[in-house]
């Protein structure tokens, strides 16, 4: 099923240790209204653009369209997870963005490490089956 300009789009921001892990999710979203629009990580060079709360806030407030989904990676620390979710919640409150969603893989790891199906299942549960074209 092809998406039309009337279909909603759900921009995703992800945070993980390595950028390439989050980037590998792109094929999962083919044929869906979900798009990876920014990936923050802890290893990016130069170090000035790596994840930190201020950099994340700049990314969130400047993306267009505005992010709707935030995914925290399973390999980042609990402290960083909670800190980044606080930044996300501040963004949601201040931007007044509606229908947002967080997938926290650190505190809610996928069964058997099946993160792809876990993420798609969680998106389907939150946004409904009409937002998904394939089976999970």
Short mmCIF file of C-alpha atoms in Angstrom, two decimals:
data_model
loop_
_atom_site.label_atom_id
_atom_site.label_comp_id
_atom_site.label_asym_id
_atom_site.label_seq_id
_atom_site.Cartn_x
_atom_site.Cartn_y
_atom_site.Cartn_z
CA UNK A 1 0.00 0.00 0.00
CA UNK A 2 1.48 3.33 -1.04
CA UNK A 3 1.25 6.32 1.27
CA UNK A 4 -0.46 9.46 0.06
CA UNK A 5 0.03 13.07 1.09
CA UNK A 6 -3.13 12.75 3.21
CA UNK A 7 -1.66 9.92 5.29
CA UNK A 8 -0.15 10.89 8.64
CA UNK A 9 3.59 10.64 9.08
CA UNK A 10 5.23 9.82 12.39
CA UNK A 11 8.82 11.12 12.54
CA UNK A 12 11.07 9.10 14.85
CA UNK A 13 14.09 10.20 16.85
CA UNK A 14 16.30 7.45 18.25
CA UNK A 15 19.09 7.41 20.82
CA UNK A 16 21.61 4.62 21.00
CA UNK A 17 25.26 3.82 21.50
CA UNK A 18 25.98 3.35 17.80
CA UNK A 19 24.27 5.20 14.96
CA UNK A 20 24.35 2.26 12.54
CA UNK A 21 22.17 0.13 14.83
CA UNK A 22 19.32 2.65 14.78
CA UNK A 23 19.87 3.29 11.07
CA UNK A 24 19.36 -0.42 10.39
CA UNK A 25 15.69 0.07 11.35
CA UNK A 26 14.94 2.01 8.15
CA UNK A 27 13.78 -1.09 6.19
CA UNK A 28 11.30 -1.90 8.98
CA UNK A 29 9.38 1.26 8.22
CA UNK A 30 8.96 0.77 4.46
CA UNK A 31 5.27 0.94 3.60
CA UNK A 32 4.41 2.50 6.97
CA UNK A 33 3.96 6.12 8.03
CA UNK A 34 7.02 5.91 10.30
CA UNK A 35 10.31 7.58 9.34
CA UNK A 36 13.62 7.75 11.17
CA UNK A 37 14.32 11.47 11.06
CA UNK A 38 17.19 11.78 13.56
CA UNK A 39 19.58 9.44 15.30
CA UNK A 40 21.65 10.54 18.26
CA UNK A 41 24.43 8.37 19.61
CA UNK A 42 27.23 8.33 22.13
CA UNK A 43 30.09 7.61 19.70
CA UNK A 44 29.59 10.18 16.90
CA UNK A 45 32.54 12.29 15.80
CA UNK A 46 33.11 15.10 16.41
CA UNK A 47 32.24 14.63 20.06
CA UNK A 48 30.48 18.02 20.12
CA UNK A 49 27.54 16.51 18.20
CA UNK A 50 27.13 13.40 20.36
CA UNK A 51 24.13 12.93 22.58
CA UNK A 52 23.81 15.27 25.50
CA UNK A 53 20.58 16.80 26.82
CA UNK A 54 21.19 20.19 25.18
CA UNK A 55 22.02 18.68 21.77
CA UNK A 56 18.93 16.48 21.96
CA UNK A 57 16.71 19.47 22.76
CA UNK A 58 18.13 21.37 19.78
CA UNK A 59 17.40 18.41 17.50
CA UNK A 60 13.85 17.91 18.82
CA UNK A 61 12.82 21.55 18.60
CA UNK A 62 14.27 22.10 15.13
CA UNK A 63 13.12 19.07 13.16
CA UNK A 64 10.30 19.53 10.68
CA UNK A 65 7.94 17.81 10.78
CA UNK A 66 8.09 17.63 14.55
CA UNK A 67 9.05 14.26 16.04
CA UNK A 68 6.22 12.05 17.31
CA UNK A 69 8.17 8.98 18.45
CA UNK A 70 11.28 8.65 20.61
CA UNK A 71 13.12 5.33 20.86
CA UNK A 72 15.81 4.77 23.48
CA UNK A 73 18.26 1.98 22.76
CA UNK A 74 18.71 -1.06 24.95
CA UNK A 75 22.46 -0.54 25.36
CA UNK A 76 22.44 2.97 26.83
CA UNK A 77 22.57 3.41 30.60
CA UNK A 78 19.43 3.74 32.70
CA UNK A 79 20.63 7.18 33.77
CA UNK A 80 20.97 8.32 30.14
CA UNK A 81 17.63 6.70 29.30
CA UNK A 82 15.80 8.57 32.03
CA UNK A 83 17.64 11.82 31.27
CA UNK A 84 16.75 11.61 27.57
CA UNK A 85 13.12 10.78 28.31
CA UNK A 86 13.01 13.86 30.55
CA UNK A 87 14.29 15.95 27.61
CA UNK A 88 11.65 14.32 25.37
CA UNK A 89 8.87 15.03 27.88
CA UNK A 90 9.98 18.66 28.13
CA UNK A 91 9.91 18.92 24.32
CA UNK A 92 6.39 17.42 24.21
CA UNK A 93 5.11 19.77 26.91
CA UNK A 94 6.69 22.94 25.50
CA UNK A 95 5.95 22.23 21.84
CA UNK A 96 2.41 21.04 22.68
CA UNK A 97 2.97 18.16 20.25
CA UNK A 98 0.09 15.67 20.38
CA UNK A 99 -0.04 11.90 20.00
CA UNK A 100 3.60 11.31 20.90
CA UNK A 101 5.07 8.01 22.03
CA UNK A 102 8.21 6.68 23.74
CA UNK A 103 9.64 3.21 23.24
CA UNK A 104 12.12 2.58 26.05
CA UNK A 105 14.20 -0.47 25.11
CA UNK A 106 16.46 -0.04 28.15
CA UNK A 107 13.74 -0.49 30.78
CA UNK A 108 11.46 -2.59 28.55
CA UNK A 109 13.81 -4.82 26.55
CA UNK A 110 12.30 -6.95 23.80
CA UNK A 111 11.76 -10.64 24.50
CA UNK A 112 14.60 -12.76 23.11
CA UNK A 113 16.29 -9.64 21.73
CA UNK A 114 13.73 -9.34 18.92
CA UNK A 115 13.81 -5.54 18.92
CA UNK A 116 12.45 -5.11 15.37
CA UNK A 117 9.17 -6.91 16.03
CA UNK A 118 8.97 -5.37 19.50
CA UNK A 119 9.20 -1.84 18.08
CA UNK A 120 6.68 -2.52 15.31
CA UNK A 121 4.28 -4.18 17.77
CA UNK A 122 4.50 -1.22 20.16
CA UNK A 123 3.92 1.27 17.31
CA UNK A 124 0.94 -0.77 16.13
CA UNK A 125 -0.50 -0.88 19.67
CA UNK A 126 -0.17 2.89 20.08
CA UNK A 127 -1.08 4.18 16.62
CA UNK A 128 -3.42 1.40 15.53
CA UNK A 129 -3.30 -1.23 12.85
CA UNK A 130 -4.14 1.26 10.09
CA UNK A 131 -0.70 2.79 10.60
CA UNK A 132 0.96 -0.49 9.72
CA UNK A 133 0.90 -2.24 6.36
CA UNK A 134 2.81 -5.42 7.16
CA UNK A 135 2.48 -8.19 9.66
CA UNK A 136 4.62 -8.15 12.75
#
